[in-house]
């Protein structure tokens, strides 16, 4: 297989704020993940290099739609829902979609809390030992889910921020 002709777009999406109440923002397309402490683009990261959770636990991108209800929430609270093709799937590899959610709370400049998740029948249990074609077969098995928790505290010491990122994932009938 000649891989020299592969081209990918990291993220490309469009947002629209619907005039419903204080406004609901819809974002459609390929977007960076809402899960995890670190970002795909290094310039916004708190670390010089990516950590173990970024490299081994979280998805990087999603293709689908997000709905931001934050304008209806109290100050400092962010709420979003997602319907996506799964983990890092521009073209869906099965008949299922994954549902995601994101909640964050920033009570002041010193503290930040977030809880995020993704859940969907992504068929991961059928991937080991199969050809690439078989891996992309239509399947709705293998409930794949993940929950991500983040807390950060800006200490009284200038330029010292403590951050904790914990992930929990589970694949039903995983190989």
Tab-separated table of N, CA and C in Angstrom:
chain	number	residue	atom	x	y	z
A	1	UNK	N	0.849	-1.179	0.000
A	1	UNK	CA	0.000	0.000	0.000
A	1	UNK	C	0.889	1.235	0.000
A	2	UNK	N	0.722	2.093	-0.984
A	2	UNK	CA	1.502	3.318	-1.093
A	2	UNK	C	0.916	4.370	-0.164
A	3	UNK	N	1.662	4.767	0.865
A	3	UNK	CA	1.171	5.705	1.872
A	3	UNK	C	1.638	7.132	1.622
A	4	UNK	N	2.272	7.421	0.478
A	4	UNK	CA	2.770	8.761	0.207
A	4	UNK	C	1.668	9.751	-0.146
A	5	UNK	N	0.481	9.269	-0.482
A	5	UNK	CA	-0.575	10.170	-0.927
A	5	UNK	C	-1.584	10.495	0.180
A	6	UNK	N	-1.277	10.136	1.424
A	6	UNK	CA	-2.207	10.377	2.527
A	6	UNK	C	-2.126	11.838	2.954
A	7	UNK	N	-3.273	12.444	3.085
A	7	UNK	CA	-3.386	13.826	3.526
A	7	UNK	C	-4.482	13.884	4.575
A	8	UNK	N	-4.245	14.579	5.645
A	8	UNK	CA	-5.277	14.706	6.668
A	8	UNK	C	-5.325	16.138	7.182
A	9	UNK	N	-6.486	16.542	7.591
A	9	UNK	CA	-6.700	17.850	8.203
A	9	UNK	C	-6.868	17.604	9.696
A	10	UNK	N	-6.085	18.279	10.512
A	10	UNK	CA	-6.168	18.067	11.962
A	10	UNK	C	-7.532	18.436	12.501
A	11	UNK	N	-8.009	19.609	12.145
A	11	UNK	CA	-9.317	20.066	12.614
A	11	UNK	C	-9.876	21.056	11.602
A	12	UNK	N	-11.152	20.911	11.316
A	12	UNK	CA	-11.848	21.845	10.427
A	12	UNK	C	-13.321	21.771	10.790
A	13	UNK	N	-13.833	22.859	11.329
A	13	UNK	CA	-15.225	22.844	11.755
A	13	UNK	C	-15.848	24.222	11.606
A	14	UNK	N	-17.127	24.257	11.771
A	14	UNK	CA	-17.875	25.509	11.677
A	14	UNK	C	-18.794	25.581	12.894
A	15	UNK	N	-18.931	26.777	13.447
A	15	UNK	CA	-19.794	26.986	14.611
A	15	UNK	C	-20.900	27.965	14.268
A	16	UNK	N	-22.027	27.758	14.903
A	16	UNK	CA	-23.184	28.632	14.719
A	16	UNK	C	-23.874	28.790	16.067
A	17	UNK	N	-24.117	30.042	16.466
A	17	UNK	CA	-24.839	30.289	17.702
A	17	UNK	C	-26.307	30.499	17.367
A	18	UNK	N	-27.117	29.519	17.742
A	18	UNK	CA	-28.552	29.569	17.470
A	18	UNK	C	-29.206	30.577	18.416
A	19	UNK	N	-30.093	31.408	17.902
A	19	UNK	CA	-30.751	32.418	18.740
A	19	UNK	C	-31.871	31.808	19.601
A	20	UNK	N	-31.473	30.893	20.463
A	20	UNK	CA	-32.404	30.242	21.366
A	20	UNK	C	-32.040	30.697	22.773
A	21	UNK	N	-32.938	31.390	23.444
A	21	UNK	CA	-32.633	31.917	24.773
A	21	UNK	C	-31.410	32.805	24.719
A	22	UNK	N	-30.406	32.497	25.538
A	22	UNK	CA	-29.157	33.258	25.563
A	22	UNK	C	-28.181	32.781	24.498
A	23	UNK	N	-28.587	31.778	23.721
A	23	UNK	CA	-27.739	31.266	22.649
A	23	UNK	C	-27.195	29.883	22.940
A	24	UNK	N	-27.357	28.994	21.992
A	24	UNK	CA	-26.774	27.650	22.045
A	24	UNK	C	-25.826	27.556	20.859
A	25	UNK	N	-24.584	27.176	21.123
A	25	UNK	CA	-23.589	27.111	20.057
A	25	UNK	C	-23.442	25.679	19.556
A	26	UNK	N	-23.626	25.511	18.247
A	26	UNK	CA	-23.438	24.232	17.576
A	26	UNK	C	-22.121	24.290	16.815
A	27	UNK	N	-21.298	23.262	16.960
A	27	UNK	CA	-20.050	23.156	16.208
A	27	UNK	C	-20.081	21.826	15.474
A	28	UNK	N	-19.849	21.875	14.154
A	28	UNK	CA	-19.909	20.678	13.320
A	28	UNK	C	-18.627	20.524	12.525
A	29	UNK	N	-18.141	19.287	12.414
A	29	UNK	CA	-16.944	19.017	11.632
A	29	UNK	C	-15.957	18.183	12.419
A	30	UNK	N	-14.694	18.317	12.054
A	30	UNK	CA	-13.626	17.599	12.740
A	30	UNK	C	-13.031	18.547	13.777
A	31	UNK	N	-13.045	18.103	15.044
A	31	UNK	CA	-12.600	18.969	16.129
A	31	UNK	C	-11.623	18.233	17.040
A	32	UNK	N	-10.805	19.018	17.732
A	32	UNK	CA	-9.915	18.430	18.724
A	32	UNK	C	-10.740	17.900	19.889
A	33	UNK	N	-10.194	16.925	20.601
A	33	UNK	CA	-10.910	16.281	21.700
A	33	UNK	C	-11.189	17.238	22.852
A	34	UNK	N	-12.232	16.962	23.574
A	34	UNK	CA	-12.596	17.708	24.774
A	34	UNK	C	-12.070	16.992	26.017
A	35	UNK	N	-11.415	15.865	25.824
A	35	UNK	CA	-10.973	15.014	26.923
A	35	UNK	C	-9.490	15.260	27.198
A	36	UNK	N	-9.129	15.392	28.462
A	36	UNK	CA	-7.725	15.463	28.843
A	36	UNK	C	-7.244	16.847	29.204
A	37	UNK	N	-6.137	16.863	29.912
A	37	UNK	CA	-5.513	18.101	30.375
A	37	UNK	C	-4.700	18.777	29.277
A	38	UNK	N	-4.080	17.977	28.434
A	38	UNK	CA	-3.190	18.520	27.423
A	38	UNK	C	-3.912	18.711	26.090
A	39	UNK	N	-3.378	19.607	25.285
A	39	UNK	CA	-3.956	19.938	23.992
A	39	UNK	C	-3.109	19.357	22.865
A	40	UNK	N	-3.721	19.189	21.703
A	40	UNK	CA	-2.984	18.699	20.543
A	40	UNK	C	-1.884	19.691	20.165
A	41	UNK	N	-2.225	20.963	20.142
A	41	UNK	CA	-1.236	21.979	19.786
A	41	UNK	C	-0.410	22.329	21.018
A	42	UNK	N	0.887	22.116	20.947
A	42	UNK	CA	1.765	22.281	22.106
A	42	UNK	C	1.766	23.674	22.701
A	43	UNK	N	1.481	24.687	21.919
A	43	UNK	CA	1.599	26.055	22.414
A	43	UNK	C	0.678	26.330	23.606
A	44	UNK	N	-0.432	25.621	23.718
A	44	UNK	CA	-1.342	25.841	24.834
A	44	UNK	C	-1.164	24.872	25.980
A	45	UNK	N	-0.184	23.995	25.904
A	45	UNK	CA	0.005	22.969	26.921
A	45	UNK	C	0.746	23.485	28.145
A	46	UNK	N	0.406	22.926	29.317
A	46	UNK	CA	1.128	23.301	30.535
A	46	UNK	C	2.497	22.632	30.622
A	47	UNK	N	2.747	21.620	29.813
A	47	UNK	CA	4.004	20.869	29.861
A	47	UNK	C	4.810	21.093	28.589
A	48	UNK	N	6.103	20.811	28.686
A	48	UNK	CA	6.973	20.909	27.519
A	48	UNK	C	6.682	19.799	26.521
A	49	UNK	N	6.384	18.623	27.030
A	49	UNK	CA	6.064	17.483	26.173
A	49	UNK	C	4.781	16.835	26.656
A	50	UNK	N	4.182	15.994	25.824
A	50	UNK	CA	2.944	15.325	26.192
A	50	UNK	C	3.206	14.226	27.215
A	51	UNK	N	2.245	14.046	28.128
A	51	UNK	CA	2.355	13.037	29.173
A	51	UNK	C	1.802	11.692	28.738
A	52	UNK	N	1.847	10.736	29.651
A	52	UNK	CA	1.446	9.367	29.357
A	52	UNK	C	-0.050	9.257	29.060
A	53	UNK	N	-0.905	10.022	29.737
A	53	UNK	CA	-2.333	9.952	29.462
A	53	UNK	C	-2.645	10.483	28.068
A	54	UNK	N	-1.969	11.546	27.681
A	54	UNK	CA	-2.207	12.107	26.354
A	54	UNK	C	-1.817	11.103	25.273
A	55	UNK	N	-0.675	10.490	25.420
A	55	UNK	CA	-0.177	9.583	24.383
A	55	UNK	C	-0.869	8.226	24.363
A	56	UNK	N	-1.398	7.771	25.495
A	56	UNK	CA	-1.891	6.394	25.564
A	56	UNK	C	-3.344	6.231	25.983
A	57	UNK	N	-4.032	7.279	26.374
A	57	UNK	CA	-5.371	7.079	26.916
A	57	UNK	C	-6.476	7.820	26.169
A	58	UNK	N	-6.204	9.007	25.694
A	58	UNK	CA	-7.293	9.820	25.152
A	58	UNK	C	-7.292	9.841	23.624
A	59	UNK	N	-8.460	10.086	23.037
A	59	UNK	CA	-8.497	10.329	21.591
A	59	UNK	C	-7.951	11.729	21.303
A	60	UNK	N	-7.538	11.969	20.074
A	60	UNK	CA	-7.009	13.283	19.701
A	60	UNK	C	-8.055	14.136	18.994
A	61	UNK	N	-8.833	13.525	18.107
A	61	UNK	CA	-9.830	14.274	17.345
A	61	UNK	C	-11.140	13.497	17.275
A	62	UNK	N	-12.193	14.221	16.925
A	62	UNK	CA	-13.523	13.633	16.741
A	62	UNK	C	-14.178	14.330	15.555
A	63	UNK	N	-14.994	13.602	14.831
A	63	UNK	CA	-15.782	14.191	13.757
A	63	UNK	C	-17.242	14.027	14.132
A	64	UNK	N	-17.953	15.140	14.149
A	64	UNK	CA	-19.355	15.100	14.530
A	64	UNK	C	-19.874	16.481	14.864
A	65	UNK	N	-20.680	16.541	15.915
A	65	UNK	CA	-21.309	17.799	16.309
A	65	UNK	C	-21.222	17.965	17.816
A	66	UNK	N	-21.032	19.204	18.255
A	66	UNK	CA	-21.090	19.510	19.683
A	66	UNK	C	-22.130	20.603	19.898
A	67	UNK	N	-22.719	20.566	21.077
A	67	UNK	CA	-23.723	21.561	21.453
A	67	UNK	C	-23.287	22.142	22.789
A	68	UNK	N	-23.083	23.463	22.813
A	68	UNK	CA	-22.599	24.161	24.005
A	68	UNK	C	-23.765	24.910	24.652
A	69	UNK	N	-24.109	24.508	25.873
A	69	UNK	CA	-25.213	25.118	26.622
A	69	UNK	C	-24.723	26.103	27.673
A	70	UNK	N	-23.475	26.498	27.632
A	70	UNK	CA	-22.856	27.290	28.691
A	70	UNK	C	-23.535	28.633	28.930
A	71	UNK	N	-24.143	29.223	27.910
A	71	UNK	CA	-24.805	30.513	28.088
A	71	UNK	C	-26.002	30.433	29.024
A	72	UNK	N	-26.503	29.235	29.273
A	72	UNK	CA	-27.633	29.048	30.174
A	72	UNK	C	-27.194	28.725	31.600
A	73	UNK	N	-25.884	28.590	31.803
A	73	UNK	CA	-25.346	28.172	33.093
A	73	UNK	C	-24.845	29.372	33.892
A	74	UNK	N	-24.711	29.184	35.213
A	74	UNK	CA	-24.112	30.243	36.037
A	74	UNK	C	-22.680	30.532	35.604
A	75	UNK	N	-22.182	31.698	35.954
A	75	UNK	CA	-20.819	32.119	35.618
A	75	UNK	C	-19.802	31.073	36.088
A	76	UNK	N	-18.872	30.711	35.226
A	76	UNK	CA	-17.818	29.762	35.568
A	76	UNK	C	-18.135	28.314	35.258
A	77	UNK	N	-19.371	28.016	34.837
A	77	UNK	CA	-19.772	26.642	34.541
A	77	UNK	C	-19.904	26.464	33.031
A	78	UNK	N	-19.273	25.430	32.491
A	78	UNK	CA	-19.340	25.120	31.066
A	78	UNK	C	-19.960	23.742	30.901
A	79	UNK	N	-20.912	23.607	29.967
A	79	UNK	CA	-21.552	22.319	29.692
A	79	UNK	C	-21.661	22.116	28.187
A	80	UNK	N	-21.234	20.945	27.724
A	80	UNK	CA	-21.299	20.624	26.298
A	80	UNK	C	-21.687	19.156	26.119
A	81	UNK	N	-22.378	18.874	25.028
A	81	UNK	CA	-22.707	17.516	24.616
A	81	UNK	C	-22.147	17.284	23.223
A	82	UNK	N	-21.804	16.029	22.910
A	82	UNK	CA	-21.192	15.682	21.630
A	82	UNK	C	-21.847	14.434	21.055
A	83	UNK	N	-21.940	14.377	19.731
A	83	UNK	CA	-22.316	13.171	19.001
A	83	UNK	C	-21.280	13.028	17.894
A	84	UNK	N	-20.441	11.979	17.985
A	84	UNK	CA	-19.276	11.870	17.100
A	84	UNK	C	-19.134	10.464	16.535
A	85	UNK	N	-18.253	10.334	15.541
A	85	UNK	CA	-17.988	9.047	14.891
A	85	UNK	C	-17.175	8.101	15.746
A	86	UNK	N	-16.716	8.516	16.875
A	86	UNK	CA	-15.894	7.663	17.730
A	86	UNK	C	-14.581	8.331	18.041
A	87	UNK	N	-13.554	7.526	18.194
A	87	UNK	CA	-12.227	8.015	18.570
A	87	UNK	C	-11.367	8.154	17.326
A	88	UNK	N	-10.952	9.352	17.021
A	88	UNK	CA	-10.044	9.601	15.900
A	88	UNK	C	-10.566	9.011	14.594
A	89	UNK	N	-11.870	9.069	14.384
A	89	UNK	CA	-12.481	8.492	13.183
A	89	UNK	C	-13.111	9.589	12.341
A	90	UNK	N	-12.433	9.987	11.269
A	90	UNK	CA	-13.031	10.949	10.349
A	90	UNK	C	-14.169	10.270	9.591
A	91	UNK	N	-13.878	9.089	9.073
A	91	UNK	CA	-14.903	8.266	8.434
A	91	UNK	C	-15.245	7.180	9.437
A	92	UNK	N	-16.515	7.063	9.785
A	92	UNK	CA	-16.918	6.124	10.827
A	92	UNK	C	-16.569	4.697	10.429
A	93	UNK	N	-16.012	3.927	11.368
A	93	UNK	CA	-15.590	2.551	11.087
A	93	UNK	C	-16.647	1.526	11.496
A	94	UNK	N	-17.838	1.975	11.881
A	94	UNK	CA	-18.917	1.065	12.244
A	94	UNK	C	-20.253	1.804	12.139
A	95	UNK	N	-21.330	1.161	12.538
A	95	UNK	CA	-22.653	1.771	12.432
A	95	UNK	C	-23.021	2.606	13.651
A	96	UNK	N	-22.178	2.618	14.669
A	96	UNK	CA	-22.488	3.308	15.924
A	96	UNK	C	-21.880	4.698	15.968
A	97	UNK	N	-22.472	5.532	16.784
A	97	UNK	CA	-21.918	6.839	17.117
A	97	UNK	C	-21.532	6.796	18.586
A	98	UNK	N	-20.673	7.690	18.981
A	98	UNK	CA	-20.315	7.831	20.386
A	98	UNK	C	-20.908	9.125	20.908
A	99	UNK	N	-21.304	9.099	22.164
A	99	UNK	CA	-21.867	10.269	22.832
A	99	UNK	C	-20.837	10.766	23.832
A	100	UNK	N	-20.615	12.069	23.831
A	100	UNK	CA	-19.661	12.655	24.755
A	100	UNK	C	-20.285	13.785	25.542
A	101	UNK	N	-19.646	14.132	26.633
A	101	UNK	CA	-20.119	15.216	27.483
A	101	UNK	C	-18.930	15.875	28.167
A	102	UNK	N	-19.123	17.120	28.547
A	102	UNK	CA	-18.063	17.889	29.189
A	102	UNK	C	-18.690	18.867	30.179
A	103	UNK	N	-18.202	18.842	31.401
A	103	UNK	CA	-18.614	19.785	32.438
A	103	UNK	C	-17.354	20.380	33.048
A	104	UNK	N	-17.317	21.685	33.187
A	104	UNK	CA	-16.192	22.292	33.890
A	104	UNK	C	-16.706	23.415	34.772
A	105	UNK	N	-15.948	23.659	35.832
A	105	UNK	CA	-16.298	24.712	36.780
A	105	UNK	C	-15.029	25.440	37.180
A	106	UNK	N	-15.058	26.750	37.043
A	106	UNK	CA	-13.938	27.600	37.421
A	106	UNK	C	-14.462	28.651	38.395
A	107	UNK	N	-14.428	28.330	39.696
A	107	UNK	CA	-15.019	29.246	40.683
A	107	UNK	C	-14.261	30.556	40.830
A	108	UNK	N	-12.953	30.523	40.534
A	108	UNK	CA	-12.123	31.737	40.589
A	108	UNK	C	-10.870	31.489	39.753
A	109	UNK	N	-9.941	32.430	39.778
A	109	UNK	CA	-8.730	32.320	38.951
A	109	UNK	C	-7.774	31.233	39.438
A	110	UNK	N	-7.951	30.762	40.676
A	110	UNK	CA	-7.018	29.794	41.245
A	110	UNK	C	-7.414	28.338	41.009
A	111	UNK	N	-8.684	28.063	40.856
A	111	UNK	CA	-9.175	26.681	40.780
A	111	UNK	C	-9.880	26.394	39.469
A	112	UNK	N	-9.722	25.156	38.992
A	112	UNK	CA	-10.417	24.679	37.796
A	112	UNK	C	-10.717	23.193	37.985
A	113	UNK	N	-11.951	22.790	37.669
A	113	UNK	CA	-12.379	21.390	37.757
A	113	UNK	C	-13.072	21.017	36.447
A	114	UNK	N	-12.832	19.813	35.967
A	114	UNK	CA	-13.598	19.356	34.805
A	114	UNK	C	-13.835	17.853	34.896
A	115	UNK	N	-14.945	17.451	34.315
A	115	UNK	CA	-15.328	16.059	34.219
A	115	UNK	C	-15.845	15.863	32.801
A	116	UNK	N	-15.281	14.886	32.103
A	116	UNK	CA	-15.653	14.656	30.706
A	116	UNK	C	-15.767	13.159	30.459
A	117	UNK	N	-16.499	12.812	29.412
A	117	UNK	CA	-16.624	11.398	29.088
A	117	UNK	C	-16.998	11.167	27.640
A	118	UNK	N	-16.804	9.923	27.210
A	118	UNK	CA	-17.220	9.478	25.886
A	118	UNK	C	-17.665	8.019	26.010
A	119	UNK	N	-18.765	7.688	25.350
A	119	UNK	CA	-19.351	6.352	25.442
A	119	UNK	C	-19.909	5.960	24.081
A	120	UNK	N	-19.582	4.765	23.621
A	120	UNK	CA	-20.133	4.300	22.349
A	120	UNK	C	-19.706	2.878	22.035
A	121	UNK	N	-20.482	2.213	21.222
A	121	UNK	CA	-20.175	0.843	20.794
A	121	UNK	C	-19.210	0.903	19.618
A	122	UNK	N	-17.937	0.901	19.939
A	122	UNK	CA	-16.914	1.093	18.913
A	122	UNK	C	-16.279	-0.194	18.421
A	123	UNK	N	-16.659	-1.344	18.966
A	123	UNK	CA	-16.197	-2.617	18.427
A	123	UNK	C	-14.734	-2.910	18.627
A	124	UNK	N	-14.102	-2.346	19.647
A	124	UNK	CA	-12.663	-2.573	19.861
A	124	UNK	C	-12.342	-4.026	20.119
A	125	UNK	N	-13.287	-4.792	20.647
A	125	UNK	CA	-12.999	-6.185	20.979
A	125	UNK	C	-12.744	-7.026	19.748
A	126	UNK	N	-13.089	-6.541	18.573
A	126	UNK	CA	-12.940	-7.332	17.353
A	126	UNK	C	-11.690	-6.962	16.555
A	127	UNK	N	-10.816	-6.124	17.085
A	127	UNK	CA	-9.727	-5.589	16.279
A	127	UNK	C	-8.441	-6.399	16.327
A	128	UNK	N	-8.184	-7.132	17.350
A	128	UNK	CA	-6.908	-7.820	17.476
A	128	UNK	C	-6.828	-9.006	16.526
A	129	UNK	N	-5.743	-9.081	15.777
A	129	UNK	CA	-5.491	-10.225	14.924
A	129	UNK	C	-6.286	-10.249	13.631
A	130	UNK	N	-6.922	-9.146	13.265
A	130	UNK	CA	-7.703	-9.127	12.030
A	130	UNK	C	-7.068	-8.179	11.030
A	131	UNK	N	-7.432	-8.377	9.772
A	131	UNK	CA	-6.930	-7.493	8.735
A	131	UNK	C	-7.561	-6.114	8.900
A	132	UNK	N	-6.980	-5.122	8.243
A	132	UNK	CA	-7.512	-3.763	8.300
A	132	UNK	C	-8.953	-3.742	7.792
A	133	UNK	N	-9.249	-4.489	6.747
A	133	UNK	CA	-10.609	-4.537	6.203
A	133	UNK	C	-11.588	-5.094	7.230
A	134	UNK	N	-11.205	-6.177	7.899
A	134	UNK	CA	-12.077	-6.773	8.906
A	134	UNK	C	-12.244	-5.874	10.123
A	135	UNK	N	-11.214	-5.099	10.453
A	135	UNK	CA	-11.305	-4.195	11.593
A	135	UNK	C	-12.360	-3.123	11.354
A	136	UNK	N	-12.585	-2.772	10.110
A	136	UNK	CA	-13.538	-1.716	9.791
A	136	UNK	C	-14.912	-2.283	9.439
A	137	UNK	N	-15.137	-3.543	9.732
A	137	UNK	CA	-16.432	-4.155	9.443
A	137	UNK	C	-17.515	-3.507	10.301
A	138	UNK	N	-18.734	-3.505	9.773
A	138	UNK	CA	-19.849	-2.948	10.537
A	138	UNK	C	-20.047	-3.753	11.805
A	139	UNK	N	-19.946	-3.091	12.932
A	139	UNK	CA	-20.157	-3.740	14.216
A	139	UNK	C	-20.697	-2.725	15.196
A	140	UNK	N	-21.531	-3.162	16.068
A	140	UNK	CA	-22.038	-2.294	17.110
A	140	UNK	C	-21.699	-2.829	18.483
A	141	UNK	N	-20.775	-3.781	18.557
A	141	UNK	CA	-20.396	-4.357	19.840
A	141	UNK	C	-19.273	-3.587	20.488
A	142	UNK	N	-18.890	-4.047	21.667
A	142	UNK	CA	-17.735	-3.486	22.358
A	142	UNK	C	-17.949	-2.097	22.902
A	143	UNK	N	-18.872	-1.951	23.855
A	143	UNK	CA	-19.098	-0.635	24.460
A	143	UNK	C	-17.773	-0.099	24.976
A	144	UNK	N	-17.352	1.020	24.428
A	144	UNK	CA	-16.095	1.658	24.779
A	144	UNK	C	-16.428	2.953	25.495
A	145	UNK	N	-15.922	3.107	26.711
A	145	UNK	CA	-16.247	4.320	27.448
A	145	UNK	C	-15.061	4.797	28.262
A	146	UNK	N	-15.074	6.087	28.519
A	146	UNK	CA	-13.985	6.719	29.239
A	146	UNK	C	-14.517	7.911	30.004
A	147	UNK	N	-13.986	8.110	31.205
A	147	UNK	CA	-14.297	9.290	32.006
A	147	UNK	C	-12.973	9.942	32.372
A	148	UNK	N	-12.928	11.261	32.286
A	148	UNK	CA	-11.711	12.030	32.506
A	148	UNK	C	-11.997	13.096	33.562
A	149	UNK	N	-11.145	13.186	34.583
A	149	UNK	CA	-11.296	14.188	35.643
A	149	UNK	C	-10.035	15.033	35.715
A	150	UNK	N	-10.207	16.344	35.841
A	150	UNK	CA	-9.080	17.270	35.954
A	150	UNK	C	-9.360	18.248	37.087
A	151	UNK	N	-8.339	18.519	37.879
A	151	UNK	CA	-8.390	19.607	38.844
A	151	UNK	C	-7.048	20.323	38.775
A	152	UNK	N	-7.095	21.650	38.816
A	152	UNK	CA	-5.848	22.407	38.864
A	152	UNK	C	-5.982	23.528	39.893
A	153	UNK	N	-4.858	23.833	40.525
A	153	UNK	CA	-4.808	24.868	41.553
A	153	UNK	C	-3.591	25.738	41.335
A	154	UNK	N	-3.824	27.024	41.168
A	154	UNK	CA	-2.737	27.991	41.070
A	154	UNK	C	-2.292	28.312	42.483
A	155	UNK	N	-1.096	27.879	42.828
A	155	UNK	CA	-0.599	28.079	44.193
A	155	UNK	C	-0.259	29.542	44.434
A	156	UNK	N	-0.069	29.917	45.695
A	156	UNK	CA	0.371	31.288	45.986
A	156	UNK	C	1.752	31.605	45.420
A	157	UNK	N	2.522	30.558	45.093
A	157	UNK	CA	3.842	30.756	44.496
A	157	UNK	C	3.659	31.062	43.014
A	158	UNK	N	4.125	32.207	42.582
A	158	UNK	CA	3.981	32.598	41.186
A	158	UNK	C	4.631	31.558	40.277
A	159	UNK	N	3.986	31.228	39.206
A	159	UNK	CA	4.447	30.266	38.201
A	159	UNK	C	4.457	28.815	38.697
A	160	UNK	N	3.745	28.513	39.786
A	160	UNK	CA	3.621	27.129	40.234
A	160	UNK	C	2.140	26.773	40.283
A	161	UNK	N	1.741	25.905	39.383
A	161	UNK	CA	0.364	25.429	39.334
A	161	UNK	C	0.406	23.916	39.480
A	162	UNK	N	-0.430	23.381	40.351
A	162	UNK	CA	-0.528	21.943	40.541
A	162	UNK	C	-1.741	21.431	39.774
A	163	UNK	N	-1.550	20.347	39.011
A	163	UNK	CA	-2.622	19.806	38.182
A	163	UNK	C	-2.694	18.297	38.362
A	164	UNK	N	-3.916	17.787	38.341
A	164	UNK	CA	-4.150	16.355	38.431
A	164	UNK	C	-5.104	15.969	37.311
A	165	UNK	N	-4.749	14.927	36.574
A	165	UNK	CA	-5.596	14.421	35.497
A	165	UNK	C	-5.719	12.912	35.704
A	166	UNK	N	-6.954	12.421	35.862
A	166	UNK	CA	-7.214	11.006	36.089
A	166	UNK	C	-8.179	10.525	35.021
A	167	UNK	N	-7.864	9.393	34.394
A	167	UNK	CA	-8.741	8.793	33.390
A	167	UNK	C	-9.140	7.398	33.824
A	168	UNK	N	-10.367	7.040	33.488
A	168	UNK	CA	-10.829	5.675	33.677
A	168	UNK	C	-11.502	5.243	32.383
A	169	UNK	N	-11.081	4.119	31.845
A	169	UNK	CA	-11.676	3.606	30.627
A	169	UNK	C	-12.041	2.150	30.741
A	170	UNK	N	-12.990	1.737	29.934
A	170	UNK	CA	-13.435	0.343	29.954
A	170	UNK	C	-13.957	-0.039	28.563
A	171	UNK	N	-13.595	-1.223	28.116
A	171	UNK	CA	-14.101	-1.758	26.864
A	171	UNK	C	-14.804	-3.076	27.173
A	172	UNK	N	-16.063	-3.141	26.817
A	172	UNK	CA	-16.846	-4.364	27.022
A	172	UNK	C	-16.297	-5.471	26.129
A	173	UNK	N	-16.034	-6.613	26.685
A	173	UNK	CA	-15.519	-7.768	25.949
A	173	UNK	C	-14.227	-7.454	25.225
A	174	UNK	N	-13.391	-6.614	25.802
A	174	UNK	CA	-12.128	-6.237	25.161
A	174	UNK	C	-11.172	-7.404	25.071
A	175	UNK	N	-10.411	-7.452	23.980
A	175	UNK	CA	-9.434	-8.516	23.773
A	175	UNK	C	-8.133	-8.106	24.435
